[in-house]
Coordinates of C-alpha atoms (C1' of nucleotides) in Angstrom, one line a residue:
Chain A
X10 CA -6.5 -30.6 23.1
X11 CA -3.5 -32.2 21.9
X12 CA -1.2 -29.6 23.7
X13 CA 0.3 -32.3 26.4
X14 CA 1.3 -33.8 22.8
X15 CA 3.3 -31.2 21.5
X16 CA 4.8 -30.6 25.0
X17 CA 5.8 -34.2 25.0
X18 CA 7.4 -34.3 22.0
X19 CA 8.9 -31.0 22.8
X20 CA 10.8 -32.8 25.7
X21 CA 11.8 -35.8 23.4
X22 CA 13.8 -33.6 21.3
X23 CA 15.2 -31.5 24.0
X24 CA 16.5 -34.4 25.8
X25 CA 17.4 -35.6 22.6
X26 CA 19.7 -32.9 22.1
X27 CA 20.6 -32.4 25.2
X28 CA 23.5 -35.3 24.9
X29 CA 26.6 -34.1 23.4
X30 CA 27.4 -37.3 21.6
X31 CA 23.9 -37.1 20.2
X32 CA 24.4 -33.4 19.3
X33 CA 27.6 -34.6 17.4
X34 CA 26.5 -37.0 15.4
X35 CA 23.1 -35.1 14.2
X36 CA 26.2 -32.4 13.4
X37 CA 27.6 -34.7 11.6
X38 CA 24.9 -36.0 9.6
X39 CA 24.0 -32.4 8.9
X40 CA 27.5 -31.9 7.1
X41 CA 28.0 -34.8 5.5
X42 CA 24.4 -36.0 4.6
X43 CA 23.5 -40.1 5.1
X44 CA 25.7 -42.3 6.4
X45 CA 25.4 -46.0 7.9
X46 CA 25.5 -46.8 11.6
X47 CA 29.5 -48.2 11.7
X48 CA 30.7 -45.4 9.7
X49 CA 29.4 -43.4 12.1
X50 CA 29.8 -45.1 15.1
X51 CA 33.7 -45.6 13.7
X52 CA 34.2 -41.8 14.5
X53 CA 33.4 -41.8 18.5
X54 CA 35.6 -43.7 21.2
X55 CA 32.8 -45.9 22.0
X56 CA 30.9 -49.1 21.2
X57 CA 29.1 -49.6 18.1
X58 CA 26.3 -50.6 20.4
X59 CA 26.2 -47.3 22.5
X60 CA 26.1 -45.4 19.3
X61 CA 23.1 -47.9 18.0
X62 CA 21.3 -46.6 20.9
X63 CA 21.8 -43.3 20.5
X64 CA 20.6 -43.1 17.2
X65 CA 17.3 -44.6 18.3
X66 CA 16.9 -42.0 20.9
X67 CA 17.4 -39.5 17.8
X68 CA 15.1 -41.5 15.4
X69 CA 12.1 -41.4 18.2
X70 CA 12.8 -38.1 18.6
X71 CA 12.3 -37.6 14.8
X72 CA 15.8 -35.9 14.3
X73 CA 17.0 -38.4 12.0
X74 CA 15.4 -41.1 10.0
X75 CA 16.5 -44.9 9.0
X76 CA 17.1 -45.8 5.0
X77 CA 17.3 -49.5 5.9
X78 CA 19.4 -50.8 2.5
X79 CA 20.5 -54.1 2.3
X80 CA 22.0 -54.9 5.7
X81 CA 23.2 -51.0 5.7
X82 CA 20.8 -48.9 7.6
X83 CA 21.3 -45.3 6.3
X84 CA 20.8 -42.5 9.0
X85 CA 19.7 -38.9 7.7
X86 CA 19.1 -36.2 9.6
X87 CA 15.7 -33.7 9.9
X88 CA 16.0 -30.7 11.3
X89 CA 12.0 -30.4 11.2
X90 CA 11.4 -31.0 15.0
X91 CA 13.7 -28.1 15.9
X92 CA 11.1 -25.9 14.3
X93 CA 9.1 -27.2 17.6
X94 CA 12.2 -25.9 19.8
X95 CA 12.0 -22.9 18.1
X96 CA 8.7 -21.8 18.3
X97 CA 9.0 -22.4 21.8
X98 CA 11.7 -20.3 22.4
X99 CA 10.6 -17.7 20.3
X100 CA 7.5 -17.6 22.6
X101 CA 9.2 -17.8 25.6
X102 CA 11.1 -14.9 24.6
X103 CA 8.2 -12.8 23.2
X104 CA 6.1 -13.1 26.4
X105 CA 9.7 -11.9 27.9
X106 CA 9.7 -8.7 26.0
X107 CA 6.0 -8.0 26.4
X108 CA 6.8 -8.2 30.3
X109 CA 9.2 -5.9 30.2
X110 CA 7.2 -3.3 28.3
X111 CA 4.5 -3.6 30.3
X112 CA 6.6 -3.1 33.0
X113 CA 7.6 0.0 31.4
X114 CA 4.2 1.4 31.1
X115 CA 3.5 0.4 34.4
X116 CA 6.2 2.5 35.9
X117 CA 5.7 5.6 33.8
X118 CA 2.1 5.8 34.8
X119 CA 3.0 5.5 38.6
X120 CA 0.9 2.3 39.1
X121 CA 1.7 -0.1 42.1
X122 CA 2.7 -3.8 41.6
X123 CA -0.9 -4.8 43.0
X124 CA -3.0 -3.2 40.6
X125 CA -1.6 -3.9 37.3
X126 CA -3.1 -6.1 35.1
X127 CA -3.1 -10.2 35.2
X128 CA -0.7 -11.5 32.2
X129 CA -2.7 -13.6 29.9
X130 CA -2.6 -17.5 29.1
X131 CA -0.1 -19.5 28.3
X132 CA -1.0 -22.6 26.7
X133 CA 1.7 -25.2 26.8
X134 CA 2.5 -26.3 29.8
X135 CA 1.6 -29.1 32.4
X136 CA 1.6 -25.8 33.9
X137 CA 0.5 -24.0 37.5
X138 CA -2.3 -26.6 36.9
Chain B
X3 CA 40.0 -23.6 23.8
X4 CA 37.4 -24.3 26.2
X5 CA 34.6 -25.2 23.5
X6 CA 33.7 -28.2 26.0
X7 CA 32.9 -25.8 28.5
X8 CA 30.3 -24.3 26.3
X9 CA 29.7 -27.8 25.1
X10 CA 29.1 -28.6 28.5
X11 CA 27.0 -25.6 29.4
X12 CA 24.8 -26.3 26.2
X13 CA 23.9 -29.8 27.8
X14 CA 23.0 -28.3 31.1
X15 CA 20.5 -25.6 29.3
X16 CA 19.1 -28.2 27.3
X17 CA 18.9 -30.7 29.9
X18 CA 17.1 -28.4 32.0
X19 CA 14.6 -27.0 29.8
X20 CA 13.8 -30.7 29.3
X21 CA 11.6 -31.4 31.8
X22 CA 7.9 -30.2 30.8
X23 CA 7.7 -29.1 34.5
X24 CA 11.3 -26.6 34.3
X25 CA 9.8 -25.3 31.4
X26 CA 6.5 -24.8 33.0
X27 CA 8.4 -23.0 35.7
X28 CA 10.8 -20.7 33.5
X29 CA 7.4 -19.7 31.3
X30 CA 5.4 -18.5 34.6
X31 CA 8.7 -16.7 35.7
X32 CA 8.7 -14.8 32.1
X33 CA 5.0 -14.3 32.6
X34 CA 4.8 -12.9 36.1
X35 CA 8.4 -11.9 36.8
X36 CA 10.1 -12.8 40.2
X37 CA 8.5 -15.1 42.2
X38 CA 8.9 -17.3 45.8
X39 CA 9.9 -20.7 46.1
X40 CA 6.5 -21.1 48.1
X41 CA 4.3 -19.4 45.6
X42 CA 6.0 -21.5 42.4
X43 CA 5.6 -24.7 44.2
X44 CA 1.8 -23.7 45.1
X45 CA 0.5 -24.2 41.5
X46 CA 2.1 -27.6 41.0
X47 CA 0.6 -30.9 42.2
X48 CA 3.9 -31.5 43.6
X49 CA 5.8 -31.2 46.9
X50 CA 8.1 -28.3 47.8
X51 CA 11.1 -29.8 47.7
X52 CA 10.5 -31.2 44.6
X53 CA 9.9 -27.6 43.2
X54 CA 12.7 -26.6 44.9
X55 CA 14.9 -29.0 43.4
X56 CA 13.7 -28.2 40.0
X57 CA 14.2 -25.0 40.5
X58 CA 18.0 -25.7 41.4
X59 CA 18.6 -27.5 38.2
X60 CA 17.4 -23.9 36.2
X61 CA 19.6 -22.4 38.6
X62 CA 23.0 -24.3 37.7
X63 CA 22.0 -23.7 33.8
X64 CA 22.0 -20.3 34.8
X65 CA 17.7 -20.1 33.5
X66 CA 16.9 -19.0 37.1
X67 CA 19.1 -16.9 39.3
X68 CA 18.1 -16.4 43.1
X69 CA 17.7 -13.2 44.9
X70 CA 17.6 -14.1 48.9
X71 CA 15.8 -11.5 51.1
X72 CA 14.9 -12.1 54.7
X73 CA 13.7 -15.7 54.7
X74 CA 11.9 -15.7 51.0
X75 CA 14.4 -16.3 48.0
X76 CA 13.2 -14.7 44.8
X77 CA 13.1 -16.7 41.5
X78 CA 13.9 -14.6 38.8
X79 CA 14.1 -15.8 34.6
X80 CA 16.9 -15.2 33.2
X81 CA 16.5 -16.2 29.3
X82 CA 20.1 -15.1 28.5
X83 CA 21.4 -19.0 28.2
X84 CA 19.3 -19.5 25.7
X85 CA 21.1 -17.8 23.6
X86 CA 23.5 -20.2 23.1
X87 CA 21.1 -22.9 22.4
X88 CA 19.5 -20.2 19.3
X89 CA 23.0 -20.6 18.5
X90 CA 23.3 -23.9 18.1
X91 CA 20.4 -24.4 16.4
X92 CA 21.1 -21.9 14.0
X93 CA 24.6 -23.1 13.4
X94 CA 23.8 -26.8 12.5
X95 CA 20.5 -25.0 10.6
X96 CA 23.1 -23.0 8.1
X97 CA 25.3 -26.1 7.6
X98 CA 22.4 -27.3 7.2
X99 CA 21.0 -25.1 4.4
X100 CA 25.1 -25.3 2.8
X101 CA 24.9 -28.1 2.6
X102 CA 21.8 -28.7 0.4
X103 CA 23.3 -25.7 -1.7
X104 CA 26.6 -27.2 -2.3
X105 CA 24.2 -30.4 -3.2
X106 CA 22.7 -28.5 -5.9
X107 CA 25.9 -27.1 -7.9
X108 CA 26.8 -30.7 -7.2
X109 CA 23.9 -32.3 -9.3
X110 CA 23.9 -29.7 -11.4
X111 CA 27.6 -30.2 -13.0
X112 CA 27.1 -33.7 -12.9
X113 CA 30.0 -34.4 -10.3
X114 CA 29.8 -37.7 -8.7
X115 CA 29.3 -38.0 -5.0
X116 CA 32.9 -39.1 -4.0
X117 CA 34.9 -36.1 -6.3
X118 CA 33.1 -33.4 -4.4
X119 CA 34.7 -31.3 -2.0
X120 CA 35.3 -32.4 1.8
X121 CA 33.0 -29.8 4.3
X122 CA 34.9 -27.8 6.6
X123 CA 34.9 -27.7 9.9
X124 CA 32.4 -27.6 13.0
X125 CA 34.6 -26.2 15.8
X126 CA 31.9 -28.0 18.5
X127 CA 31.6 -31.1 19.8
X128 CA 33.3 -34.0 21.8
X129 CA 32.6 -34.8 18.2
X130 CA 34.3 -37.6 16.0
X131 CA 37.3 -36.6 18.0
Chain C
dA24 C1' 26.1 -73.5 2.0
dC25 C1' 29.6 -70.7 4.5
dG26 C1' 32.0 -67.1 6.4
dA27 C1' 32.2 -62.3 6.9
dT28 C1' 29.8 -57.9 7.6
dA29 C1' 26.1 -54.7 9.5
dT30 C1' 23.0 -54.1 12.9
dT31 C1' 19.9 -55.0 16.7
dC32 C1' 18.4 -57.4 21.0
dA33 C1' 19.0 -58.8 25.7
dA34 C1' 21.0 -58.6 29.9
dC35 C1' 23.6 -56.3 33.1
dC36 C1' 25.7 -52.3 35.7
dA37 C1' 26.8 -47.8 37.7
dA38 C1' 25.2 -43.3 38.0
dA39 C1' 21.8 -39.8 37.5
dT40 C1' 16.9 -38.3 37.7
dG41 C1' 12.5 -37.1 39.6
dG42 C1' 9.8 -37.8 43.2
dG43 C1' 8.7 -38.3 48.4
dT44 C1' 9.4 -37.6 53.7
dG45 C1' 11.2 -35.8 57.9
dA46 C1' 14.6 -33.0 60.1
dA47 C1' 17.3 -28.9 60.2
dC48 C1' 18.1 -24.0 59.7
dA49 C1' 17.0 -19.0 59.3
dA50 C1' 14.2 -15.3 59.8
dT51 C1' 9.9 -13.1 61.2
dT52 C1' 6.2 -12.4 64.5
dG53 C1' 3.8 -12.6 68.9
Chain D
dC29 C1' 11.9 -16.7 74.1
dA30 C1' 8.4 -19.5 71.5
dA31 C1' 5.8 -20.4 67.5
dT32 C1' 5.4 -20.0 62.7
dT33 C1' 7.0 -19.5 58.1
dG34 C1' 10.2 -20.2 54.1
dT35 C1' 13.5 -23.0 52.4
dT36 C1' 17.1 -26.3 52.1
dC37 C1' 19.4 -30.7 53.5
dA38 C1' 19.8 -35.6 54.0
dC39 C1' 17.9 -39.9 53.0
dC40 C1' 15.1 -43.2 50.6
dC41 C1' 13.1 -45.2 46.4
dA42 C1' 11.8 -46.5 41.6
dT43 C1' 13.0 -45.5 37.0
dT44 C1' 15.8 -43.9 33.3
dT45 C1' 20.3 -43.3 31.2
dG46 C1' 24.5 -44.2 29.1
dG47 C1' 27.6 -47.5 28.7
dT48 C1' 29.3 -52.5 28.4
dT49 C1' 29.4 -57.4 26.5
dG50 C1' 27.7 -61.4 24.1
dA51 C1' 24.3 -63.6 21.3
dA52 C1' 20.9 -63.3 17.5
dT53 C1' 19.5 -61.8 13.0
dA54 C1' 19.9 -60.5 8.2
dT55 C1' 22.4 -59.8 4.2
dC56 C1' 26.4 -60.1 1.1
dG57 C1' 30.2 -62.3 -1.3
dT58 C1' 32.4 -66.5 -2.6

DNA sequence: ACGATATTCAACCAAATGGGTGAACAATTG
DNA sequence: CAATTGTTCACCCATTTGGTTGAATATCGT
């Protein structure tokens, strides 16, 4: 159990990232370590506000975390949840290359599509149900 | 020039792969290899044309590409966008990973936080343009 | 205590998203 | 040609998104 979880989260940080503002700042951050919500927010033609809520979508997604100093929040990035992204990925492409080898066998042994064998499971996904 | 266009293209892949269902989709396409519109939508608890919609957002991100024959169109993976995502990831990882080095010889000669060296450039985003 | 600074909250808005339904279109089959 | 099958198109609908502005809240400096 716990699967729809991970898949959840998964999304979070894909759509997460899938902003290029968003993308930017976490760039940012990543090169230049902490910094506070106006100095950052002073480097994009847009409202502080708009940036304010962009960092929350980050910071739910767990890509970057609050120091809250004072009256100066401090936003740092983590890169942990991209090991998530990764590993997905990674998967994704595995099961890609095990295809195609199979594949391989399949047509040097002469077999027809019908009788080669069922692929086995993949557990992630809301999936074929 | 023409690093938004990747920019841009990075958001679409993203995006895409954001939905739980997409990526449900693009995993059984890697499983099984080329499939109908009809059979992918026949393991979801979801109509046809919603499939079929999903199925056109992977295919403007370039995830899915379509091979039409008689009346049946032929979903086929394509994981080759994804490389760019690996990319990015791996890019804003090794800034990343500088990053903390560069912290290190920092701490270690004693250099106070405003003498050290400015980072050099990430040649991405719509970034603090 | 007061004014300035840092940030969020709340409301609003236009546009995009994810879903549904019914009609249209294309190709295959009888 | 008529019926059936495979798929998209055109709408409709509720929710989310990305942005705005203005007010509230909290802290700092004087």
């Amino acid at each position: 159990m716990g699967e729809q979880l991970q898949e959840q989260r998964l999304s979070e940080v894909l759509k997460a990232v899938s902003d290029a503002t968003r993308r930017s700042i976490l760039t940012t951050l990543v090169q230049e370590g902490p910094l506070r919500v106006t100095e950052l927010a002073g480097r994009y033609d847009m409202s502080l506000n708009a940036i304010s809520k962009h960092i929350k979508v980050l910071e739910s997604a767990h890509l970057v975390t609050r120091r809250t100093i004072g009256r100066v929040h401090l936003i740092e990035a983590d890169l942990d949840p991209v090991r998530a992204v990764d590993a997905w990925f990674g998967q994704l492409r595995s099961i890609w290359d095990l295809r195609l080898e199979r594949l391989g066998e399949v047509i040097a042994k002469g077999v027809t599509r019908d009788e080669r064998p069922v692929p086995d499971g993949n557990k992630d996904d809301p999936g074929p149900g």
